[in-house]
Coordinates of C-alpha atoms in Angstrom, one line a residue:
X1 CA 0.1 0.0 0.0
X2 CA 1.3 3.4 -1.1
X3 CA 1.1 6.1 1.5
X4 CA 1.1 9.9 0.7
X5 CA 2.5 12.2 3.3
X6 CA 0.4 15.4 4.0
X7 CA 1.0 18.1 6.5
X8 CA -1.4 18.7 9.3
X9 CA -4.1 19.5 10.1
X10 CA -5.4 15.7 9.7
X11 CA -9.1 15.8 9.7
X12 CA -10.6 12.3 10.2
X13 CA -13.9 13.2 8.7
X14 CA -15.5 13.5 5.2
X15 CA -14.8 17.3 5.1
X16 CA -11.6 18.5 3.9
X17 CA -9.6 21.4 5.4
X18 CA -10.7 23.4 2.4
X19 CA -14.3 22.6 3.2
X20 CA -13.8 23.5 6.7
X21 CA -12.5 26.9 5.9
X22 CA -15.2 27.5 3.5
X23 CA -17.8 27.0 6.1
X24 CA -16.1 29.1 8.6
X25 CA -15.8 31.9 5.9
X26 CA -19.6 31.6 4.8
X27 CA -20.8 32.0 8.5
X28 CA -18.4 34.7 9.2
X29 CA -19.6 36.6 6.1
X30 CA -23.1 35.9 7.6
X31 CA -22.2 37.7 10.7
X32 CA -21.2 40.7 8.7
X33 CA -24.6 41.5 7.7
X34 CA -25.9 42.7 11.2
X35 CA -22.6 44.3 11.7
X36 CA -23.1 46.6 8.5
X37 CA -26.6 47.2 9.6
X38 CA -25.5 48.5 13.0
X39 CA -22.2 50.2 12.0
X40 CA -22.2 51.0 8.2
X41 CA -19.8 50.4 5.4
X42 CA -16.6 51.0 7.6
X43 CA -17.1 47.3 8.9
X44 CA -16.4 46.1 5.2
X45 CA -13.5 48.5 4.9
X46 CA -11.9 47.2 8.0
X47 CA -12.4 43.5 6.9
X48 CA -10.8 44.2 3.5
X49 CA -7.7 45.7 5.2
X50 CA -7.4 43.1 7.8
X51 CA -7.9 40.1 5.4
X52 CA -5.5 41.7 2.7
X53 CA -2.8 42.1 5.3
X54 CA -3.1 38.6 6.6
X55 CA -3.2 37.1 2.9
X56 CA -0.2 39.2 1.9
X57 CA 1.7 38.3 5.0
X58 CA 1.0 34.7 4.6
X59 CA 2.2 34.6 1.0
X60 CA 5.2 36.5 1.7
X61 CA 6.1 34.2 4.6
X62 CA 5.4 31.2 2.6
X63 CA 7.7 32.3 -0.2
X64 CA 10.4 33.0 2.4
X65 CA 10.3 29.6 3.7
X66 CA 10.8 28.3 0.1
X67 CA 7.4 26.9 -0.3
X68 CA 4.9 27.1 -3.0
X69 CA 1.9 29.3 -2.6
X70 CA -1.4 27.4 -2.1
X71 CA -4.4 29.2 -3.5
X72 CA -6.6 26.7 -1.8
X73 CA -5.4 27.7 1.7
X74 CA -8.2 29.8 3.1
X75 CA -6.7 30.1 6.6
X76 CA -5.4 33.6 6.5
X77 CA -8.8 34.8 5.4
X78 CA -10.3 33.1 8.4
X79 CA -7.7 34.6 10.7
X80 CA -8.5 38.2 9.1
X81 CA -12.1 37.8 9.4
X82 CA -12.1 36.6 13.0
X83 CA -9.8 39.5 14.0
X84 CA -12.1 42.0 12.3
X85 CA -15.3 40.6 13.9
X86 CA -13.8 40.8 17.4
X87 CA -12.9 44.6 17.1
X88 CA -15.0 47.8 17.6
X89 CA -16.2 49.4 14.5
X90 CA -14.1 52.5 15.3
X91 CA -10.9 50.5 15.5
X92 CA -8.0 52.4 13.8
X93 CA -6.7 50.7 10.5
X94 CA -3.3 50.5 12.0
X95 CA -4.5 48.3 14.9
X96 CA -6.0 45.6 12.7
X97 CA -3.0 45.8 10.4
X98 CA -0.5 45.1 13.3
X99 CA -2.8 42.3 14.7
X100 CA -3.1 40.6 11.3
X101 CA 0.7 41.0 10.8
X102 CA 1.6 39.6 14.3
X103 CA -0.9 36.7 13.8
X104 CA 0.7 35.5 10.7
X105 CA 4.4 36.4 10.8
X106 CA 5.0 36.0 14.5
X107 CA 2.6 33.2 15.6
X108 CA 1.7 31.2 12.6
X109 CA 4.7 30.7 10.2
X110 CA 7.6 30.4 12.7
X111 CA 6.0 27.0 13.6
X112 CA 5.6 25.8 10.3
X113 CA 2.5 27.5 8.6
X114 CA -1.0 26.2 8.1
X115 CA -1.7 23.2 10.4
X116 CA 1.4 23.3 12.4
X117 CA 0.8 26.3 14.5
X118 CA 0.8 25.7 18.3
X119 CA -1.2 28.9 18.9
X120 CA -4.5 30.3 17.4
X121 CA -3.1 32.9 15.2
X122 CA -6.3 35.1 15.4
X123 CA -6.3 34.8 19.2
X124 CA -2.6 35.9 19.3
X125 CA -3.3 38.9 16.9
X126 CA -6.3 40.0 19.1
X127 CA -4.2 39.6 22.3
X128 CA -1.4 41.6 20.8
X129 CA -3.6 44.3 19.9
X130 CA -5.5 44.4 23.2
X131 CA -2.1 44.8 25.0
X132 CA -0.7 47.5 22.9
X133 CA -4.0 49.5 22.4
X134 CA -6.7 48.6 24.9
X135 CA -8.5 52.0 24.7
X136 CA -8.9 51.4 20.9
X137 CA -9.8 47.7 21.4
X138 CA -12.2 47.8 24.3
X139 CA -14.2 51.0 23.6
X140 CA -17.2 50.5 21.3
X141 CA -19.7 52.9 19.5
X142 CA -23.4 52.5 19.9
X143 CA -25.3 50.6 17.1
X144 CA -26.7 52.8 14.4
X145 CA -24.0 55.5 15.2
X146 CA -22.9 57.3 12.0
X147 CA -19.3 56.3 11.4
X148 CA -17.3 57.4 8.5
X149 CA -15.6 54.8 6.3
X150 CA -12.4 57.0 6.0
X151 CA -11.0 59.8 7.9
X152 CA -11.0 60.8 11.5
X153 CA -13.7 59.0 13.7
X154 CA -15.3 61.2 16.2
X155 CA -18.0 59.4 17.8
X156 CA -19.1 58.6 21.4
X157 CA -17.6 55.4 22.8
X158 CA -18.7 53.3 25.8
X159 CA -17.8 50.0 27.5
X160 CA -19.7 46.7 26.8
X161 CA -21.7 44.6 29.3
X162 CA -18.5 42.5 29.9
X163 CA -17.1 45.7 31.5
X164 CA -19.9 46.2 33.7
X165 CA -19.6 42.7 35.0
X166 CA -15.9 43.2 35.6
X167 CA -16.9 46.1 37.9
X168 CA -19.3 43.9 39.7
X169 CA -22.3 45.7 38.5
X170 CA -25.5 44.5 36.6
X171 CA -25.7 45.4 32.9
X172 CA -28.6 47.6 32.1
X173 CA -29.0 46.1 28.6
X174 CA -32.1 44.2 27.9
X175 CA -31.7 40.5 27.3
X176 CA -33.7 40.6 24.2
X177 CA -31.7 43.5 22.8
X178 CA -28.5 41.5 23.6
X179 CA -29.8 38.4 21.8
X180 CA -30.3 40.8 18.7
X181 CA -26.9 42.4 19.1
X182 CA -28.4 45.9 19.7
X183 CA -25.7 46.9 22.2
X184 CA -22.1 48.2 22.2
X185 CA -19.7 45.6 21.6
X186 CA -17.3 43.8 19.2
X187 CA -18.7 44.0 15.6
X188 CA -19.5 40.3 15.0
X189 CA -19.9 39.1 18.6
X190 CA -22.8 40.7 19.7
X191 CA -25.5 39.1 17.3
X192 CA -26.0 36.2 19.9
X193 CA -29.0 34.8 17.7
X194 CA -27.0 34.5 14.5
X195 CA -23.7 33.0 16.3
X196 CA -26.1 30.3 17.9
X197 CA -27.4 29.6 14.4
X198 CA -23.9 29.4 13.2
X199 CA -23.1 26.8 15.8
X200 CA -26.0 24.8 14.9
X201 CA -25.0 24.8 11.4
X202 CA -21.3 24.0 11.9
X203 CA -22.5 21.0 14.3
X204 CA -25.0 19.6 11.8
X205 CA -22.5 19.9 9.1
X206 CA -19.9 18.1 11.2
X207 CA -17.3 20.8 10.6
X208 CA -17.0 21.3 14.2
X209 CA -17.1 18.4 16.8
X210 CA -19.6 19.1 19.6
X211 CA -17.0 18.0 22.1
X212 CA -15.2 21.4 21.7
X213 CA -17.9 24.2 22.1
X214 CA -20.5 22.3 24.2
X215 CA -18.2 21.3 27.0
X216 CA -16.6 24.9 26.8
X217 CA -19.9 26.6 27.1
X218 CA -21.1 24.3 29.9
X219 CA -18.0 24.9 32.0
X220 CA -18.4 28.8 31.6
X221 CA -22.2 28.3 32.4
X222 CA -21.4 26.4 35.5
X223 CA -19.0 28.9 36.9
X224 CA -21.2 31.7 36.1
X225 CA -24.1 30.0 37.8
X226 CA -22.3 28.8 41.0
X227 CA -20.2 32.0 41.3
X228 CA -22.3 35.0 39.9
X229 CA -20.7 38.4 39.6
X230 CA -24.0 40.1 39.5
X231 CA -26.0 40.6 42.6
X232 CA -29.0 38.5 41.5
X233 CA -29.6 35.0 40.7
X234 CA -27.2 32.4 39.0
X235 CA -29.6 32.0 35.9
X236 CA -29.2 35.8 35.2
X237 CA -25.5 35.7 35.8
X238 CA -25.1 32.9 33.4
X239 CA -27.1 34.7 30.6
X240 CA -25.0 37.9 31.0
X241 CA -21.8 36.0 31.0
X242 CA -22.6 33.9 28.0
X243 CA -23.9 36.8 25.9
X244 CA -21.4 39.5 26.6
X245 CA -18.0 40.0 25.0
X246 CA -16.6 37.6 22.7
X247 CA -17.2 34.4 24.7
X248 CA -19.8 32.9 22.6
X249 CA -18.2 33.9 19.3
X250 CA -14.9 32.3 20.6
X251 CA -16.7 29.2 21.5
X252 CA -17.8 28.7 17.7
X253 CA -14.8 30.2 15.8
X254 CA -11.7 30.0 17.9
X255 CA -11.9 27.0 20.3
X256 CA -12.8 24.9 17.1
X257 CA -9.6 25.4 15.3
X258 CA -8.4 22.0 13.9
X259 CA -4.8 22.7 14.1
X260 CA -4.7 23.8 17.8
X261 CA -7.1 21.4 19.4
X262 CA -6.6 17.9 20.6
X263 CA -7.0 14.9 18.4
X264 CA -9.3 12.3 20.2
X265 CA -12.9 13.2 21.0
X266 CA -12.4 12.6 24.8
X267 CA -9.5 14.9 24.6
X268 CA -11.6 17.5 23.0
X269 CA -13.9 17.3 25.6
X270 CA -11.4 17.8 28.3
X271 CA -9.9 20.6 26.4
X272 CA -13.3 22.3 26.1
X273 CA -14.0 22.0 29.8
X274 CA -10.4 23.3 30.6
X275 CA -10.7 26.3 28.2
X276 CA -14.0 27.3 29.6
X277 CA -12.7 27.4 33.2
X278 CA -9.6 29.2 32.2
X279 CA -11.8 31.8 30.3
X280 CA -14.0 32.4 33.5
X281 CA -10.9 32.6 35.6
X282 CA -9.5 35.3 33.1
X283 CA -12.8 37.1 33.3
X284 CA -13.1 37.1 37.0
X285 CA -9.2 37.8 37.9
X286 CA -7.7 39.0 34.8
X287 CA -6.8 42.7 33.8
X288 CA -9.1 42.9 30.8
X289 CA -12.9 42.5 30.7
X290 CA -12.5 40.6 27.3
X291 CA -10.2 37.7 28.0
X292 CA -11.3 34.9 25.5
X293 CA -8.3 35.5 23.2
X294 CA -5.9 35.2 26.2
X295 CA -7.8 32.1 27.5
X296 CA -7.5 30.4 24.0
X297 CA -3.8 30.9 24.0
X298 CA -3.3 29.6 27.5
X299 CA -5.4 26.6 26.7
X300 CA -3.6 26.0 23.5
X301 CA -0.2 25.5 25.4
X302 CA -1.7 22.6 27.3
X303 CA -3.0 20.5 24.2
X304 CA 0.1 18.3 23.9
X305 CA -0.3 17.5 27.6
X306 CA -3.9 16.7 27.2
X307 CA -3.3 14.6 24.2
X308 CA -0.3 12.7 25.9
X309 CA -2.0 11.8 29.1
X310 CA -5.4 11.0 27.3
X311 CA -3.5 8.5 25.1
X312 CA -1.7 7.0 28.1
X313 CA -5.1 6.5 29.7
X314 CA -6.5 4.9 26.4
X315 CA -3.4 2.6 26.2
X316 CA -4.0 1.4 29.7
X317 CA -7.6 0.7 29.0
X318 CA -6.9 -1.2 25.8
X319 CA -4.4 -3.2 27.5
X320 CA -6.8 -4.1 30.5
X321 CA -9.5 -5.1 27.9
X322 CA -7.1 -7.2 26.1
X323 CA -5.9 -9.0 29.2
X324 CA -9.6 -9.4 30.2
X325 CA -10.4 -11.2 26.9
X326 CA -7.4 -13.4 27.1
X327 CA -8.4 -14.5 30.5
X328 CA -12.0 -15.1 29.4
X329 CA -10.8 -17.2 26.5
X330 CA -8.4 -19.2 28.8
X331 CA -11.2 -20.0 31.1
X332 CA -13.4 -21.0 28.2
X333 CA -10.7 -23.3 27.0

């Protein structure tokens, strides 16, 4: 039998890497519809600049490494779209350019490019931008604010509900308005109803394994319910935590990255729970109200350990099952 060697990620399902990326791009483009409705054409300009930066940097790094360009590799497009959707509509263009550059040049290609990166490039780019320009990244315009596509942006900015939770207060935003995305926040992360529909589509298609987002969201909800930051009941705390910031968006589009998540289904579930707990710890005790990107990077660092110890556990189970079958055959003989 002739075996052909291919680089990671190795997807063990009918979907190819190109199909997976195409599904992600399609759903991210869907999220741009409410973003454009709320914030205008500047959203598309930011997306074009971010994606172009990511694609150009990816192509340049590929050529510098002596590799051929792969026109079927949509991963830099996905990275650029994720960075865009997690930013405010008023973000300066230089910030998204720097974020995309850092994601591709510093995080992705030094480890071998597509499928070989240890850390999620988009999460790294967002974290870099958040540390360097927190005031530009964590301040948001009101929906339906008139924002010029080019030139100086001079509109009133405000914090999102995640910041209110960080201060120990109760957000004044109506739950229904939050479900529809009509509140200040990242361009593509506030439309909760659309994001939930995207998750359902990806699970139905099998593009995303349920062992990643569902345990992640369950762990976040569990912590929010038992240890509410708002002075009401656990259910309201859970709703506000899940629907504020980029938590739900990250569960769908960042946790599910095939290159940085574990390989076995059981390992994915452990990783999802671990990432959810880390996300909540960052939210409760971290320096920023938006901690999803930092939590993803932290969880990525533990993926090799999760894979290693889970594989060791499966090896022990297989050995015990084999010994049990041998003992049963010996008794029957």
